GROMACS .gro file of C-alpha atoms in nm:
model
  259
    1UNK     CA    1   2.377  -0.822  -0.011
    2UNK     CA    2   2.276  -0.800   0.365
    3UNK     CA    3   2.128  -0.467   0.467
    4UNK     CA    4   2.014  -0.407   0.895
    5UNK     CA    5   1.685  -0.276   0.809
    6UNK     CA    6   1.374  -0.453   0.891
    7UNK     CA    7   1.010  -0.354   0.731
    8UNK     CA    8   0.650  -0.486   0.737
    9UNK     CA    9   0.444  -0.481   0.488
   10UNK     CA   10   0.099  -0.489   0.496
   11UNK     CA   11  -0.106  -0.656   0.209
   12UNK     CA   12   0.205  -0.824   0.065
   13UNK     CA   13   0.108  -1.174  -0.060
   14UNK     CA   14   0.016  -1.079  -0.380
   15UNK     CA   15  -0.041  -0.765  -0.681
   16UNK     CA   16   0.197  -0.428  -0.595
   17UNK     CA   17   0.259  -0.558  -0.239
   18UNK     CA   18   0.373  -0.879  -0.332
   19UNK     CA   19   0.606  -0.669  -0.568
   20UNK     CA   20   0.799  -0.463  -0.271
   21UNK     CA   21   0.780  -0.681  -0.099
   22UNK     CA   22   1.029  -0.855  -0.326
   23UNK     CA   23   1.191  -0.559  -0.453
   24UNK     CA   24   1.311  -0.472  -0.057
   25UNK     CA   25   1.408  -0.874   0.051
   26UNK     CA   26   1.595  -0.891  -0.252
   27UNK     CA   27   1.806  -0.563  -0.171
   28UNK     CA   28   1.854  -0.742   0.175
   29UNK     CA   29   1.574  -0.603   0.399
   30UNK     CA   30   1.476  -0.834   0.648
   31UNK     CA   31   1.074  -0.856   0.567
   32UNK     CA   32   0.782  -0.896   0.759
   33UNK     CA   33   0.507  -1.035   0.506
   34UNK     CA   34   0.150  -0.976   0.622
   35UNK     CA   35  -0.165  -1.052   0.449
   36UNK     CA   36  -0.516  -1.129   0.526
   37UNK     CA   37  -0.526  -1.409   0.293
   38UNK     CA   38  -0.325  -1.686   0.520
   39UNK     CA   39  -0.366  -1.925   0.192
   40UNK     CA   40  -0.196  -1.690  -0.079
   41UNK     CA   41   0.055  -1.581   0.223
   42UNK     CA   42   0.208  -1.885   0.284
   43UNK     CA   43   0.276  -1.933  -0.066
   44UNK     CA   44   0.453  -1.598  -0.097
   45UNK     CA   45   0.625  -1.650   0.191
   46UNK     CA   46   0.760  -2.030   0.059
   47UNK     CA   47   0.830  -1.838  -0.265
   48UNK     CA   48   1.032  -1.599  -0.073
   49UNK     CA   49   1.192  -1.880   0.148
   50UNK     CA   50   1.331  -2.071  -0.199
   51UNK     CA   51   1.502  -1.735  -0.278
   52UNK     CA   52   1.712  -1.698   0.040
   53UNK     CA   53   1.542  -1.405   0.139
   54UNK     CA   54   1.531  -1.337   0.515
   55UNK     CA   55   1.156  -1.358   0.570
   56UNK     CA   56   0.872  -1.370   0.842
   57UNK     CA   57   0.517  -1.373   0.766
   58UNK     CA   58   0.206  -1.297   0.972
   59UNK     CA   59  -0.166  -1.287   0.884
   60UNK     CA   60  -0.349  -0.985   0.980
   61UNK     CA   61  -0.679  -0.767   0.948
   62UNK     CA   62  -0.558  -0.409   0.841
   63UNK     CA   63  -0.930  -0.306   1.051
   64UNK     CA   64  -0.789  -0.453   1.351
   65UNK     CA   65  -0.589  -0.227   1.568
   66UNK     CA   66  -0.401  -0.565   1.758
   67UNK     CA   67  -0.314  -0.660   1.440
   68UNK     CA   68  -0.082  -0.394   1.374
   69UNK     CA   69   0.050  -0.456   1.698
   70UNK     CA   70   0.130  -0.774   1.632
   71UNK     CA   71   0.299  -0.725   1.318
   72UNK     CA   72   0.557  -0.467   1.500
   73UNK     CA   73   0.592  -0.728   1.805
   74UNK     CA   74   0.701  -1.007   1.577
   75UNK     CA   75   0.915  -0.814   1.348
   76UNK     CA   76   1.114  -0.728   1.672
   77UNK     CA   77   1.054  -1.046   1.807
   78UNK     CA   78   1.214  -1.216   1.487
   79UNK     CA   79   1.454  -0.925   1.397
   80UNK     CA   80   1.526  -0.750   1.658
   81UNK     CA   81   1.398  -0.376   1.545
   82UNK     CA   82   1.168  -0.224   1.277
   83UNK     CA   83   1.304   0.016   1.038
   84UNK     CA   84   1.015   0.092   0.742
   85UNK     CA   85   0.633   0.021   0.827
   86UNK     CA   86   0.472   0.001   0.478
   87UNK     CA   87   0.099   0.055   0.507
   88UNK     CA   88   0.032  -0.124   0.169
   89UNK     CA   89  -0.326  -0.321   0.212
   90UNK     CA   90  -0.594  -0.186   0.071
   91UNK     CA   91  -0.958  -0.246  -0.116
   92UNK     CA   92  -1.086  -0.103  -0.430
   93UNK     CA   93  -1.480  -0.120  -0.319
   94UNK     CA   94  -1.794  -0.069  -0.539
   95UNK     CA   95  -1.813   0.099  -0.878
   96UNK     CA   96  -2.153   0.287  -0.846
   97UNK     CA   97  -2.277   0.628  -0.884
   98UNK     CA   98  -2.273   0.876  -0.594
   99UNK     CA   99  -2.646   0.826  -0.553
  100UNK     CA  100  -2.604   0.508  -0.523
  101UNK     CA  101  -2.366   0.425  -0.286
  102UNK     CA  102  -2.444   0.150  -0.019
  103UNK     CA  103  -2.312   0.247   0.329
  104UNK     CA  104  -2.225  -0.051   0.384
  105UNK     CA  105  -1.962  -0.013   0.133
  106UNK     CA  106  -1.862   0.293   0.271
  107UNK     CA  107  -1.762   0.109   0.567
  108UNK     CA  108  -1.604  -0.174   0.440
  109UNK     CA  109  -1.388   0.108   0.213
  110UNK     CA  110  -1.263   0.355   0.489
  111UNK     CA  111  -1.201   0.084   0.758
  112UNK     CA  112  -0.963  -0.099   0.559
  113UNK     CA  113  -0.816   0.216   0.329
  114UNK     CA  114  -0.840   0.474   0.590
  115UNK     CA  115  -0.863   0.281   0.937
  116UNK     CA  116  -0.560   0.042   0.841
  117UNK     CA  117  -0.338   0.319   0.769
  118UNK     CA  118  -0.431   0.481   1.102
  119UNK     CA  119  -0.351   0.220   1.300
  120UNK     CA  120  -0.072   0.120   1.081
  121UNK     CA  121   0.059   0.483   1.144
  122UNK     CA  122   0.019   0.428   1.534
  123UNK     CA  123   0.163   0.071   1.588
  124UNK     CA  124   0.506   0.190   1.393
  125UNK     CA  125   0.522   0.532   1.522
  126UNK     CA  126   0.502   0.384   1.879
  127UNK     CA  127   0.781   0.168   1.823
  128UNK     CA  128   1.050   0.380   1.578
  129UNK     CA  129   0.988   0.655   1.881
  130UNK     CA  130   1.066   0.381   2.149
  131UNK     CA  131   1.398   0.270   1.961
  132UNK     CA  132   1.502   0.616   1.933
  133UNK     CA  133   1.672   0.601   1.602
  134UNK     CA  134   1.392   0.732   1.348
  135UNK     CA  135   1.245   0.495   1.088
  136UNK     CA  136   1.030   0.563   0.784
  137UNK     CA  137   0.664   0.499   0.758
  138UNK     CA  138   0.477   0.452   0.393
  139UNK     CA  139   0.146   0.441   0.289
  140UNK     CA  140  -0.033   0.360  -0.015
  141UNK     CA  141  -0.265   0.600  -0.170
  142UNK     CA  142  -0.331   0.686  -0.542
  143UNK     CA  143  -0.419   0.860  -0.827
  144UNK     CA  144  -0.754   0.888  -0.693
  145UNK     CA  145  -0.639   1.080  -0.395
  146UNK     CA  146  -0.543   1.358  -0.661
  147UNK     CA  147  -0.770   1.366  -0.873
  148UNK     CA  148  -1.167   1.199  -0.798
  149UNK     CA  149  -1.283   0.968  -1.032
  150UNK     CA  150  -1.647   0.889  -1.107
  151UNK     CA  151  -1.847   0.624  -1.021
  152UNK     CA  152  -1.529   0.532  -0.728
  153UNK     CA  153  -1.604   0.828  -0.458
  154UNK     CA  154  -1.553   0.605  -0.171
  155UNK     CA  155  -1.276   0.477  -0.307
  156UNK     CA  156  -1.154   0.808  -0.421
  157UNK     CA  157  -1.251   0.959  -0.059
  158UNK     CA  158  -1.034   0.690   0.115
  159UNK     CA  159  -0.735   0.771  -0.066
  160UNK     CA  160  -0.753   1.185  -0.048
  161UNK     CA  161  -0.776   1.112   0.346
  162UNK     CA  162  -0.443   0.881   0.361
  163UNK     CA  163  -0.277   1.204   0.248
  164UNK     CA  164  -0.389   1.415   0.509
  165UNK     CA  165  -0.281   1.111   0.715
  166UNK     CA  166   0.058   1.141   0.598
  167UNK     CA  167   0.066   1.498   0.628
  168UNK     CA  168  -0.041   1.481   0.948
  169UNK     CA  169   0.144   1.216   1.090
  170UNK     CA  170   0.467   1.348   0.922
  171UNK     CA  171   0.434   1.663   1.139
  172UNK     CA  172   0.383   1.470   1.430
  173UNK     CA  173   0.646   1.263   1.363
  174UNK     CA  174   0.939   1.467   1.247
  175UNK     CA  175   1.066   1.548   1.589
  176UNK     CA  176   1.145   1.205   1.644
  177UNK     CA  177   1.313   1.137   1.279
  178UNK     CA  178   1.024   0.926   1.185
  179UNK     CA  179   0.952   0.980   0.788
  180UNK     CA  180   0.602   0.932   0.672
  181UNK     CA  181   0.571   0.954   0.293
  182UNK     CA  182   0.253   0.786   0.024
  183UNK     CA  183   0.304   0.635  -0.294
  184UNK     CA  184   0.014   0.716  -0.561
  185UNK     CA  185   0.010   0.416  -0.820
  186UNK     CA  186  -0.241   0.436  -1.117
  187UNK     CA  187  -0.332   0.190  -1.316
  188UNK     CA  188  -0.164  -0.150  -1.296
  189UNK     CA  189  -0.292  -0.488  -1.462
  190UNK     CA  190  -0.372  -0.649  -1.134
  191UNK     CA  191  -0.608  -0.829  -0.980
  192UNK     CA  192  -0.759  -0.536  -0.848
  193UNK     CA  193  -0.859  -0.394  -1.209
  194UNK     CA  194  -0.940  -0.735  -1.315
  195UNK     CA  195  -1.257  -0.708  -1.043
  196UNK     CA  196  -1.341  -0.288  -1.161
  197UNK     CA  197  -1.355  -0.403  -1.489
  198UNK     CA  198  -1.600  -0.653  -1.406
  199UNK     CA  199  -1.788  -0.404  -1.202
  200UNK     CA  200  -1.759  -0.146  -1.486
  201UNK     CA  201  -1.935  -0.376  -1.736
  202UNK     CA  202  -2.224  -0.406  -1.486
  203UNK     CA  203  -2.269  -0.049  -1.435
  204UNK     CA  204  -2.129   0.132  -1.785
  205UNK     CA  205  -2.248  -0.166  -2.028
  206UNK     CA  206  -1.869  -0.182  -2.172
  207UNK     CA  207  -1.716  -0.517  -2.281
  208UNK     CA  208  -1.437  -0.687  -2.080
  209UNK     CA  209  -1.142  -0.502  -2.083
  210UNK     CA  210  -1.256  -0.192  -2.211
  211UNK     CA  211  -1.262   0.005  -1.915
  212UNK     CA  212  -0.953  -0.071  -1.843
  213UNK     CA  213  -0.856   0.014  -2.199
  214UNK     CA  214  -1.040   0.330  -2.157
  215UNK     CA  215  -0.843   0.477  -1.881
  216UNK     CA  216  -0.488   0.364  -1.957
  217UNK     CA  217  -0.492   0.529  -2.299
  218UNK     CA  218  -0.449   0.853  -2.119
  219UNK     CA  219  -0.081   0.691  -1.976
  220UNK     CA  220   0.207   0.925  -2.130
  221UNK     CA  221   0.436   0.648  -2.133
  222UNK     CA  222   0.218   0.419  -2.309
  223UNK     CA  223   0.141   0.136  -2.108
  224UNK     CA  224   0.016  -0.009  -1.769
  225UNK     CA  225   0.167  -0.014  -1.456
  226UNK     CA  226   0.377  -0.302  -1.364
  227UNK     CA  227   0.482  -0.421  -0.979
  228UNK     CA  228   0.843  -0.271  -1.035
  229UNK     CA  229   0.718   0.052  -1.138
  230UNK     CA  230   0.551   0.112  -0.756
  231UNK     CA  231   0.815  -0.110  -0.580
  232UNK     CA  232   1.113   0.127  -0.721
  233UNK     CA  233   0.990   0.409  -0.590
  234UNK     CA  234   0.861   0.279  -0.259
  235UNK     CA  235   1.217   0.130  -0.207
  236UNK     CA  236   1.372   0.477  -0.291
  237UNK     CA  237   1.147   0.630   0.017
  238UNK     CA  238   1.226   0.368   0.203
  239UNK     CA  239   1.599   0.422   0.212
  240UNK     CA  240   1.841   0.614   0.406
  241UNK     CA  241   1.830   0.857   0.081
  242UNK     CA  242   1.502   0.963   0.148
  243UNK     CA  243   1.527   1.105   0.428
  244UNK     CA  244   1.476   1.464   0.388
  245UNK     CA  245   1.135   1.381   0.225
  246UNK     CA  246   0.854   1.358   0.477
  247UNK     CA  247   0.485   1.467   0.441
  248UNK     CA  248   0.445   1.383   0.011
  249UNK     CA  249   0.226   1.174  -0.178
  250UNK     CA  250   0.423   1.105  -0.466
  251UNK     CA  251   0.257   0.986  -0.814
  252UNK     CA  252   0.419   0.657  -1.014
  253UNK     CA  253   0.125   0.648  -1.259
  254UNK     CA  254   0.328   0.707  -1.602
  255UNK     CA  255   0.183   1.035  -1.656
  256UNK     CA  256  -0.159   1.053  -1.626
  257UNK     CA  257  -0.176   1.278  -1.315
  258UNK     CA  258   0.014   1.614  -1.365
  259UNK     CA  259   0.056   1.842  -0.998
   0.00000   0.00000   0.00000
């Protein structure tokens, strides 16, 4: 299957983004790979090579602004356009209480979460708009952009602000056919909650895996996340079929979240 759509996506080596990554190349989307881990990137990207996918891969900062750049310059470099810019990267930070919280974390959190959508947002919207023909921007948020969680308000605080980014931006951006739209994961067995789990037995006293034990009970479907779960729906709002939806942060979290 060959498809003439060409997307980035940011934070793709590995975990969810590794997963649309995938999902996209192997409906024949020519993919940009990105990642700040060059190491883990490369072997994605080999990975991807072995399967025939068309593939490019980049590493990049999410907190740098060029970076962004850079990722839309080669994907047109190497395939002539950009299609779907899917803002994917992102950091869990600290588990602490409120009173607690270091800034420094705070800054680490919001450049990366909230920053690297921004500029995500900006390098994209430039280029879609110079093309002319629309194009579809994505973001990742999360549960925790509906609904706060304790003892992850900066975490929390980053993803409630990439949906006003999407809102925003999908204003903005509607006169020129550009999409912007967020997926809202919840809770996945990745690498991610392999590191809050850790952090929750240092702060809660629980044993390994309980936390993450804890929290998925709640899942109406009765079990974790998996890569295909977020990739389905991110490939869905990346298609030609999604595009009367603009402006939504849309949960894929099992039922745990109900708005």
């Amino acid at each position: 299957m060959s498809l003439d759509r060409v997307a980035v996506i940011t934070g793709s080596a590995q975990g969810l983004g590794k997963g649309i990554a995938e999902k996209l190349a192997g409906q024949g989307y020519k993919v940009v790979l990105s990642d700040i881990n060059e190491e883990v990137l490369n072997e994605t990207f080999e990975e991807f090579k072995g399967k025939d996918y068309e593939v490019s891969a980049l590493k990049a900062d999410v907190t740098n602004q060029q970076d962004h750049i850079s990722l839309v310059d080669h994907a047109v470099e190497k395939f002539g356009k950009l299609d779907v810019y899917i803002n994917n990267a992102g950091v869990e930070g600290e588990v602490e209480q409120m009173t607690e919280i270091d800034p420094k974390n705070v800054d680490f959190v919001l450049d990366v979460n909230v920053k690297g959508v921004l500029f995500g947002i900006q390098a994209a919207a430039k280029q879609l708009k110079k093309q002319g023909h629309g194009g579809t921007i994505i973001n990742a948020a999360s549960i925790a952009g509906h609904e706060g969680f304790d003892f992850l308000a900066t975490y929390s605080a980053s993803k409630f602000a990439v949906r006003g980014l999407t809102q925003v931006a999908s204003k903005e951006l509607a006169k020129d056919k550009i999409t912007v739209n967020a997926y809202c994961p919840g809770i996945a067995a990745t690498g991610m909650w392999d590191r809050l789990d850790e952090k929750f037995m240092e702060i809660l006293g629980t044993e390994k895996g309980e936390a993450l034990e804890q929290y998925s009970s709640s899942i109406s479907l009765g079990r974790t996340q998996e890569p295909r779960d977020v990739a389905n729906l991110v490939s869905f709002l990346a298609s030609e079929e999604a595009d009367y939806i603009t402006g939504q942060s849309i949960l894929t979290d099992g039922g745990m979240i109900y708005r």
